[in-house]
CSV table of C-alpha atoms in Angstrom, one decimal:
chain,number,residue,atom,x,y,z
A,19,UNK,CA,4.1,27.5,-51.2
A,20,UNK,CA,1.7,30.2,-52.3
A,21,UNK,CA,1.8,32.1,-49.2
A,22,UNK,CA,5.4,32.1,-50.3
A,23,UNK,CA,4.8,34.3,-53.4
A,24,UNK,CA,6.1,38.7,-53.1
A,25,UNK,CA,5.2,41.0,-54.6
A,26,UNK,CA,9.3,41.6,-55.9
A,27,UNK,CA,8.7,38.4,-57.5
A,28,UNK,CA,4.6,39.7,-59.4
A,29,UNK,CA,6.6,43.1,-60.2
A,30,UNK,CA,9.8,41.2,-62.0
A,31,UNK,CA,7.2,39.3,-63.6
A,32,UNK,CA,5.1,42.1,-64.8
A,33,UNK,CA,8.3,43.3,-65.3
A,34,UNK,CA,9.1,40.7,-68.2
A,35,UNK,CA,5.9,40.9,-69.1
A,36,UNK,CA,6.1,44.2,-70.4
A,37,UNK,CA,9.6,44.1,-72.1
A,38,UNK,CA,9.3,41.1,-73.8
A,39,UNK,CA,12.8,40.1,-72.1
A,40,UNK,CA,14.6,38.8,-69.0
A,41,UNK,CA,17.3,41.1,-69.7
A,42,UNK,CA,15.6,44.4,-70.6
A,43,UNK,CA,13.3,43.7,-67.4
A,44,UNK,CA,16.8,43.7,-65.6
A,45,UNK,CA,17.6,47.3,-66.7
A,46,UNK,CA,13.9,48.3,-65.6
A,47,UNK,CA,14.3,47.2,-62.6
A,48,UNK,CA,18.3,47.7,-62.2
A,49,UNK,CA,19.2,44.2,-61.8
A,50,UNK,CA,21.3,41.4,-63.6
A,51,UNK,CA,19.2,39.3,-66.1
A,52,UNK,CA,20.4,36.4,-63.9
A,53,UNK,CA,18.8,37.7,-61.2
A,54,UNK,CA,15.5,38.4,-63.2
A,55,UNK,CA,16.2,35.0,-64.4
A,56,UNK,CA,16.2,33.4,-61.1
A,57,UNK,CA,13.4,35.5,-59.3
A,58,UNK,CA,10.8,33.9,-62.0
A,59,UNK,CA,12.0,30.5,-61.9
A,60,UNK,CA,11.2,30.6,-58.0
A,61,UNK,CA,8.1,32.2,-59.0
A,62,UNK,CA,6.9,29.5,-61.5
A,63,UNK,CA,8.1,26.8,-59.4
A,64,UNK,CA,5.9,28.8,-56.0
A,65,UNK,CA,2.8,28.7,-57.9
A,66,UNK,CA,3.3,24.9,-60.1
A,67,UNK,CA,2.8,26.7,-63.7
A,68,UNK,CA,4.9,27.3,-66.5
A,69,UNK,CA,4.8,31.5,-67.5
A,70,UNK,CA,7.2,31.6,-69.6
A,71,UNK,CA,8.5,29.7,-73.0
A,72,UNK,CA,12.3,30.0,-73.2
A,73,UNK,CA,12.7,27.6,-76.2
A,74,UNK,CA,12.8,31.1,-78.6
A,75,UNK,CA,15.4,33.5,-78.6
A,76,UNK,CA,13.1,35.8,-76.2
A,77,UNK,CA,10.5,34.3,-73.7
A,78,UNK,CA,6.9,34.2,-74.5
A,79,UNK,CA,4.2,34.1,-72.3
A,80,UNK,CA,2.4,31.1,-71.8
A,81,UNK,CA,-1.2,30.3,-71.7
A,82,UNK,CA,-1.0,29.9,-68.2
A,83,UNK,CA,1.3,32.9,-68.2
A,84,UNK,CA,-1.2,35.6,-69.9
A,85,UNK,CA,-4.1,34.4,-67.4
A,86,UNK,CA,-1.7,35.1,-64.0
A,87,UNK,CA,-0.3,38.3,-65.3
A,88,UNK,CA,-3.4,40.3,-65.2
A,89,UNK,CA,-4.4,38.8,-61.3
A,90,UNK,CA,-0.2,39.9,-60.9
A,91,UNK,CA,-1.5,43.3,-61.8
A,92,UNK,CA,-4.3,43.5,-60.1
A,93,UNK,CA,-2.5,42.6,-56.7
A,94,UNK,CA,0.3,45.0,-57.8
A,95,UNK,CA,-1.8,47.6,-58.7
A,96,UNK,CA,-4.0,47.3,-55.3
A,97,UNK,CA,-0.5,47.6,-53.2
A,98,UNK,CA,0.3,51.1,-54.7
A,99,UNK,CA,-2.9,51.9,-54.0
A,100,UNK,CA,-2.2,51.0,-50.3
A,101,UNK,CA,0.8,53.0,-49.9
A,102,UNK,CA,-1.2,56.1,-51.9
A,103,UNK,CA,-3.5,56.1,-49.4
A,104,UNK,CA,-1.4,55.2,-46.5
A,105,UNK,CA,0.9,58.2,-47.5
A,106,UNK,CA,-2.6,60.7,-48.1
A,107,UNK,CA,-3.6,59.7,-44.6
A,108,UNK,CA,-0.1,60.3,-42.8
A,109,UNK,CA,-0.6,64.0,-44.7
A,110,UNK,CA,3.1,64.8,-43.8
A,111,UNK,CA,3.8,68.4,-45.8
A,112,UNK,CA,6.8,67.9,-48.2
A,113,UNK,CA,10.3,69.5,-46.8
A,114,UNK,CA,10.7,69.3,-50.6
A,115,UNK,CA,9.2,69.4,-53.7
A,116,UNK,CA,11.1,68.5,-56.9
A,117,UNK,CA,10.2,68.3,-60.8
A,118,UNK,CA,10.9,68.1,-64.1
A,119,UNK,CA,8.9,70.5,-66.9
A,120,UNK,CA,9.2,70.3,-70.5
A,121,UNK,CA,10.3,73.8,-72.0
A,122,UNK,CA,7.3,73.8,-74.0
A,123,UNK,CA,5.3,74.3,-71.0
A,124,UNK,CA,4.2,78.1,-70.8
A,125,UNK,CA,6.4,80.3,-68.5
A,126,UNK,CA,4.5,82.4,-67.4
A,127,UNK,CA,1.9,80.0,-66.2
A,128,UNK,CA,5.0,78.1,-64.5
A,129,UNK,CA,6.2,81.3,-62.8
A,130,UNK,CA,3.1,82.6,-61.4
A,131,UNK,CA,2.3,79.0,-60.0
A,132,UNK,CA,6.1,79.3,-58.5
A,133,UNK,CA,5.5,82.5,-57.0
A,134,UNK,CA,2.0,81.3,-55.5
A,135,UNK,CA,3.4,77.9,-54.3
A,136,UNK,CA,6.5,79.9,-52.3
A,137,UNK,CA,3.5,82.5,-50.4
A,138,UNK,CA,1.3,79.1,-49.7
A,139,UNK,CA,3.9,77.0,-48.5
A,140,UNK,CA,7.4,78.9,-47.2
A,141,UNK,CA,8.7,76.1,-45.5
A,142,UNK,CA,9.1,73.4,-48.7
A,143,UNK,CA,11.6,73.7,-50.8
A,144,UNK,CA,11.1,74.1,-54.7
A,145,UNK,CA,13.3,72.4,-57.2
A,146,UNK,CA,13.1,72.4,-60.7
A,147,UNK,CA,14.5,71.3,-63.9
A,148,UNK,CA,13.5,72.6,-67.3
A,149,UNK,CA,14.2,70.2,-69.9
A,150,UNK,CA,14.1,69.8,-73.8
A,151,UNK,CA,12.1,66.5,-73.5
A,152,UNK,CA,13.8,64.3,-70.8
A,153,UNK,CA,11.4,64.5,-68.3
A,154,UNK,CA,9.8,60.8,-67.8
A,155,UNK,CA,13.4,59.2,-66.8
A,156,UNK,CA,13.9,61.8,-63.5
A,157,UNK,CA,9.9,61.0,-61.9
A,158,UNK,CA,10.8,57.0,-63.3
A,159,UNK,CA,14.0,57.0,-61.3
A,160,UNK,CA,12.4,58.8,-58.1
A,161,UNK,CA,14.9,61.8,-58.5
A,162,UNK,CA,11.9,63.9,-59.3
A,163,UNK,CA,8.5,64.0,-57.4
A,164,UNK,CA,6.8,65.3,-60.8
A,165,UNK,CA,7.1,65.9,-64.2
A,166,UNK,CA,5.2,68.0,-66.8
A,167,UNK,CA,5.0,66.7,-70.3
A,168,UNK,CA,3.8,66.9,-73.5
A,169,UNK,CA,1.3,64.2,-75.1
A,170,UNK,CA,3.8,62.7,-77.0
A,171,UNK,CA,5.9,61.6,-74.2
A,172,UNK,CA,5.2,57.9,-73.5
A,173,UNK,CA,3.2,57.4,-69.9
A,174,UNK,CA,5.1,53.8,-68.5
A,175,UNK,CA,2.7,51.9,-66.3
A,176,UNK,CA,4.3,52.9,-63.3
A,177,UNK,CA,3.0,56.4,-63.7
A,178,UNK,CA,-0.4,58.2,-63.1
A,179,UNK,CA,-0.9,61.0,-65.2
A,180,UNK,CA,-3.4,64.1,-65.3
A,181,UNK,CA,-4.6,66.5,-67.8
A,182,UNK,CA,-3.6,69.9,-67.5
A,183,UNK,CA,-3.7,72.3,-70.1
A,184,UNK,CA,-3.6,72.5,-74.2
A,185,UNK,CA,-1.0,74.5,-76.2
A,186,UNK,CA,-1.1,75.2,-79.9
A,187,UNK,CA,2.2,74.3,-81.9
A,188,UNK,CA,2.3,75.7,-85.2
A,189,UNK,CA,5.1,75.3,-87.7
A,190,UNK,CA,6.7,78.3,-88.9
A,191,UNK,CA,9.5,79.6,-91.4
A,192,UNK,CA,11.7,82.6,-92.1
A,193,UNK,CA,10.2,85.2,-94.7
A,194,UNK,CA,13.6,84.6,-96.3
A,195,UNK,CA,12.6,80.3,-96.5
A,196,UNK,CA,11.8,79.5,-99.7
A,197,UNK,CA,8.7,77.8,-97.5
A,198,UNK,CA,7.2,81.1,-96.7
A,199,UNK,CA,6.5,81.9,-100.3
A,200,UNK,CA,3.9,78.7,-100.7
A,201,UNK,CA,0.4,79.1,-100.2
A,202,UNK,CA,-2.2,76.7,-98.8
A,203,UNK,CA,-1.2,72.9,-97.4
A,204,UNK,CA,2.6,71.8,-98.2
A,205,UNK,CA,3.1,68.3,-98.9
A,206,UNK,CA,4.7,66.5,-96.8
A,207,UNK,CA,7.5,65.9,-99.8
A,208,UNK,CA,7.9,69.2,-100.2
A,209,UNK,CA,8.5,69.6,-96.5
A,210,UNK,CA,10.9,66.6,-96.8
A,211,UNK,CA,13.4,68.7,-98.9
A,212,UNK,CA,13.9,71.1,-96.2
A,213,UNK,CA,15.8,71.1,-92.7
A,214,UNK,CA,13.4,70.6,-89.4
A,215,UNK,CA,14.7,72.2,-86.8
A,216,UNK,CA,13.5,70.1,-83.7
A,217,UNK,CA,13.9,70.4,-79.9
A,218,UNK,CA,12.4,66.6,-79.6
A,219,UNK,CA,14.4,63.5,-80.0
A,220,UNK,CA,13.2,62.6,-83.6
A,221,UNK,CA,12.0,59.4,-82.5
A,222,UNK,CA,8.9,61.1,-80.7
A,223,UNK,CA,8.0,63.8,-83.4
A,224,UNK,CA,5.9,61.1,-85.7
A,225,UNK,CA,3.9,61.0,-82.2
A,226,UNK,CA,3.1,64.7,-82.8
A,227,UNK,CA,3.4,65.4,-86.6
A,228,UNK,CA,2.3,62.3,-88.1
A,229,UNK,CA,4.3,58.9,-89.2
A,230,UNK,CA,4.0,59.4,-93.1
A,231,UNK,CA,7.2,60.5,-93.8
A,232,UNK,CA,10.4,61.5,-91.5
A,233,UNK,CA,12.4,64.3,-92.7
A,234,UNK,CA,15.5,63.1,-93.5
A,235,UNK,CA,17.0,66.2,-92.6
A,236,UNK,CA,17.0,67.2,-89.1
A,237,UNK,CA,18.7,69.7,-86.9
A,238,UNK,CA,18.0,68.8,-82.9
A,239,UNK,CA,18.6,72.2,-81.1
A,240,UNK,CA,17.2,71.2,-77.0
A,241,UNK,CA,17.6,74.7,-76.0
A,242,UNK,CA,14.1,76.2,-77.5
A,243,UNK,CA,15.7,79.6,-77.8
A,244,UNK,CA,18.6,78.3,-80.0
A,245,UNK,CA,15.9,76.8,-81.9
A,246,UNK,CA,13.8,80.2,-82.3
A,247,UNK,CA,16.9,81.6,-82.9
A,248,UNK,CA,17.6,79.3,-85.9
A,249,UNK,CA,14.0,79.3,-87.5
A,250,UNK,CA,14.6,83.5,-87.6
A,251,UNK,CA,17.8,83.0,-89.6
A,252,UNK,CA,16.3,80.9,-92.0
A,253,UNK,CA,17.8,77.5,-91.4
A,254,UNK,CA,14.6,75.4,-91.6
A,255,UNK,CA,11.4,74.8,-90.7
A,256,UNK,CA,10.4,74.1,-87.3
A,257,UNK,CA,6.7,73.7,-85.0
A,258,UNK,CA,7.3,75.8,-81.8
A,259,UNK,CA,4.5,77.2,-78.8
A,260,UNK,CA,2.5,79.8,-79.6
A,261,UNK,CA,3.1,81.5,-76.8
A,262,UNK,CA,7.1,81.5,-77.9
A,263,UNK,CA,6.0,82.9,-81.3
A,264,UNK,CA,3.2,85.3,-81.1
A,265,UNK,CA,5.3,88.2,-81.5
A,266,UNK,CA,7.3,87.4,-84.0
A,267,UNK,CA,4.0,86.0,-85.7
A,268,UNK,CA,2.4,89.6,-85.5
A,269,UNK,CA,5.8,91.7,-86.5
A,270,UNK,CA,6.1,89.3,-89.8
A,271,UNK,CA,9.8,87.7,-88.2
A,272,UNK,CA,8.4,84.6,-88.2
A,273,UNK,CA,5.4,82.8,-90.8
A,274,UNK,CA,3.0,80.2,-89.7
A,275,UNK,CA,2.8,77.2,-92.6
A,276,UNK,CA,0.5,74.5,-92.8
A,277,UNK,CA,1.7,70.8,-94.0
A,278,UNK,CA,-1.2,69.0,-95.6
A,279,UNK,CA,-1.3,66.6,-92.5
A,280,UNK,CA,-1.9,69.7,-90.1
A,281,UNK,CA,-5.7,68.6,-88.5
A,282,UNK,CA,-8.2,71.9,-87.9
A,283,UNK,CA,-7.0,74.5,-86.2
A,284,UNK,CA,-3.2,73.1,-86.3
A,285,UNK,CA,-1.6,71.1,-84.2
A,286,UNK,CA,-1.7,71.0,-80.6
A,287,UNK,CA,-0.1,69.5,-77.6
A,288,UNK,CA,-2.0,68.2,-74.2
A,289,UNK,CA,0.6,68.9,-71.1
A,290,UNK,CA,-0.2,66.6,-68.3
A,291,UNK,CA,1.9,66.2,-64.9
A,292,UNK,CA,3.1,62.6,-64.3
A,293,UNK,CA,4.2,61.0,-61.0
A,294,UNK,CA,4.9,57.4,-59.7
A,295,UNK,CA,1.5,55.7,-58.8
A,296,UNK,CA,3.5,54.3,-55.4
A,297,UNK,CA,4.7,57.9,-54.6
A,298,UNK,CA,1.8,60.3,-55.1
A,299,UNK,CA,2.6,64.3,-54.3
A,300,UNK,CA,1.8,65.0,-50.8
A,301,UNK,CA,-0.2,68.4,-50.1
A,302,UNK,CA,2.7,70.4,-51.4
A,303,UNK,CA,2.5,68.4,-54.8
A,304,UNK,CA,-1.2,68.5,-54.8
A,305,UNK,CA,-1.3,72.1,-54.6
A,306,UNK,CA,0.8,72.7,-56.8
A,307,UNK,CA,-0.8,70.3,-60.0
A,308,UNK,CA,-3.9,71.7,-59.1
A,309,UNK,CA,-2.8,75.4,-59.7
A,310,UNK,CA,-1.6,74.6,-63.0
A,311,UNK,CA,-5.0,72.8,-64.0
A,312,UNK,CA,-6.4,76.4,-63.4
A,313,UNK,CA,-4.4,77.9,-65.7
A,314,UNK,CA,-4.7,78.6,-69.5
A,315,UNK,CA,-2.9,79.0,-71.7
A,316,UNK,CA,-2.0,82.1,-72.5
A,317,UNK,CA,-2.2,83.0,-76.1
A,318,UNK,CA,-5.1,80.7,-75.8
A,319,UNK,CA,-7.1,82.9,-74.5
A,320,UNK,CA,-5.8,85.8,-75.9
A,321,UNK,CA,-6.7,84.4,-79.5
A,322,UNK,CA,-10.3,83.9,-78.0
A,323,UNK,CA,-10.4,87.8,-77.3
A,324,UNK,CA,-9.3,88.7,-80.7
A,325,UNK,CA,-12.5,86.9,-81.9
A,326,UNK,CA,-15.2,88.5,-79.7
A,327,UNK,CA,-16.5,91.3,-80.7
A,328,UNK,CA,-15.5,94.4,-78.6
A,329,UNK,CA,-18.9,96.3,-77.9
A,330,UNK,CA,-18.9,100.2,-78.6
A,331,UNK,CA,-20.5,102.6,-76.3
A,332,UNK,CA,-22.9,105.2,-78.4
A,333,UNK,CA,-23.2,108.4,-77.0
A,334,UNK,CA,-26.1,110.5,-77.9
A,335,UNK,CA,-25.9,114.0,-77.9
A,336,UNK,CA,-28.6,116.2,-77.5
A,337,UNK,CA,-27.8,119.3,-79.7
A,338,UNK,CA,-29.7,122.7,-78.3
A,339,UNK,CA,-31.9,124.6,-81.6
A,340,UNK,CA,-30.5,127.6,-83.3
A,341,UNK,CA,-31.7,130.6,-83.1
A,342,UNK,CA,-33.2,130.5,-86.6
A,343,UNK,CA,-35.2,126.9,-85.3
A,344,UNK,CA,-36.4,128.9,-82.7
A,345,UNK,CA,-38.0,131.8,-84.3
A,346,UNK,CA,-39.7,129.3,-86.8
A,347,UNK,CA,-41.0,127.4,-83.9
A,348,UNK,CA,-42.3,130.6,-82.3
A,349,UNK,CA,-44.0,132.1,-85.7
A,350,UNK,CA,-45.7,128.1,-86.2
A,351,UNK,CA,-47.3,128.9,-82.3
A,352,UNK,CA,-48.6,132.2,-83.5
């Protein structure tokens, strides 16, 4: 009966596993709970063990259950790892590369890559969709090849991620928010009192600006330049890119603030790119993540500058003698 076993039925397991439910596995994996249902009672009765207790109003894993699921992943695990390879080998170039980038992503890191990847590779097409934070649910549901996202997007399982570059977010005020007049770190109670303006579903922002205390107040503005927009006028408070802000940083528009949570240096945000571990990019894809690892960020780097010293180049200028230092040098020889 073992030889019996699929891997649909080790993934609806996993599955389960993972949700802590028949039914929310079933939206996972777009099928009925029934179906779900079904799948691991053939499973259990396949390998002769019980997995799950249904005598509670969700399933638990058994004893039995928690020792199988980690050989289930294993053997899932080495099967994406299969196709991975088997897709690396085949080398086929993309006829088309889509993804999904988070708006905090710097532009003109995106662009240039854009630019580059059209010059290296004419014959793929480029799609892209710039979102406010929705970028896991496109690569999850295979309508996008890749995703960039920030580090406080959850990674599923089913996804391989890698580091590319680090962004600094700071929160920042009107001159005209009664905010701007405090000095030092604000409490986050004080900060409570106010409106955030945010561009991330509020679930996620504890991920980013700490659990402590959620603003009751919240404005969610997904287009980032309605939210810039906003934070000029006064409305609120609101963390936003550096690269978004420096201007409006160095002209006095905008003013950087610092809640009492805020770590050294302010917060930041890690932007990785994400894709399905079964469906790794092809060359196209490859290239493409690669070139945005060797980028930085700009303002990044900028701020570095501003902190060297610049060297100055001394001239020295030999100055011919006067007539009068002349005459005294001549009378000194005599």
């Amino acid at each position: 009966m073992l030889d019996g076993v699929s891997l649909d039925q080790l993934r609806t397991f996993i599955a389960a596993a993972d949700e802590g439910s028949f039914s929310a596995a079933g939206r996972r994996l777009r099928r009925a709970q029934s179906v779900v249902s079904q799948t691991l009672a053939n499973l259990e009765g396949q390998l002769g063990v019980k997995l799950f207790d249904r005598s509670g109003h969700l399933p638990v894993l058994t004893d039995q259950g928690r020792a199988l699921l980690a050989d289930a992943r294993a053997v899932a695990g080495d099967v994406d790892l299969l196709k991975a390879r088997a897709k690396t080998l085949a080398g086929g170039l993309e006829p088309e590369l889509s993804m999904a980038v988070d708006v905090m992503f710097p532009d003109a890191i995106f662009t240039n890559a854009v630019a580059a990847f059209q010059k290296k590779f004419p014959a793929t097409l480029l799609r892209f969709d710039i979102e406010s934070s929705a970028v896991i649910e496109p690569v999850l549901e295979r309508r996008c090849a890749i995703g960039v996202v920030g580090s406080w997007a959850l990674t599923p399982p089913q996804l391989s991620h890698e580091a590319l570059l680090t962004i600094r977010v700071p929160m920042v005020v009107s001159p005209q928010h009664p905010l701007a007049c405090r000095r030092g770190r604000i409490p986050m109670t004080v900060l409570a009192e106010h409106t955030q303006l945010s561009h991330i579903d509020p679930c996620d922002l504890s991920l980013i600006f700490g659990a402590r205390i959620k603003y009751p107040k919240t404005w969610r503005l997904s287009h980032l330049g309605a939210k810039l927009a906003f934070l000029r006028a006064g409305f609120g408070f609101g963390g936003m890119p550096l690269h978004t802000v420096e201007a409006e940083l160095a002209s006095g528009a905008l003013i950087e603030i610092v809640p009492e949570d805020a770590p050294p240096g302010g917060h930041t945000i890690q932007m990785s790119a994400v894709y399905r571990t079964d469906s790794p990019p092809g060359p196209a894809g490859r290239w493409f993540i690669e070139r945005l690892k060797q980028a930085q960020a700009p303002p990044l780097k900028r701020e570095l500058t501003r902190s060297q010293p610049v060297p100055i180049a001394a001239k020295i200028v030999r100055r011919r003698p006067s007539g009068r230092a002349l005459a005294s040098r001549r009378k000194q020889s005599l």
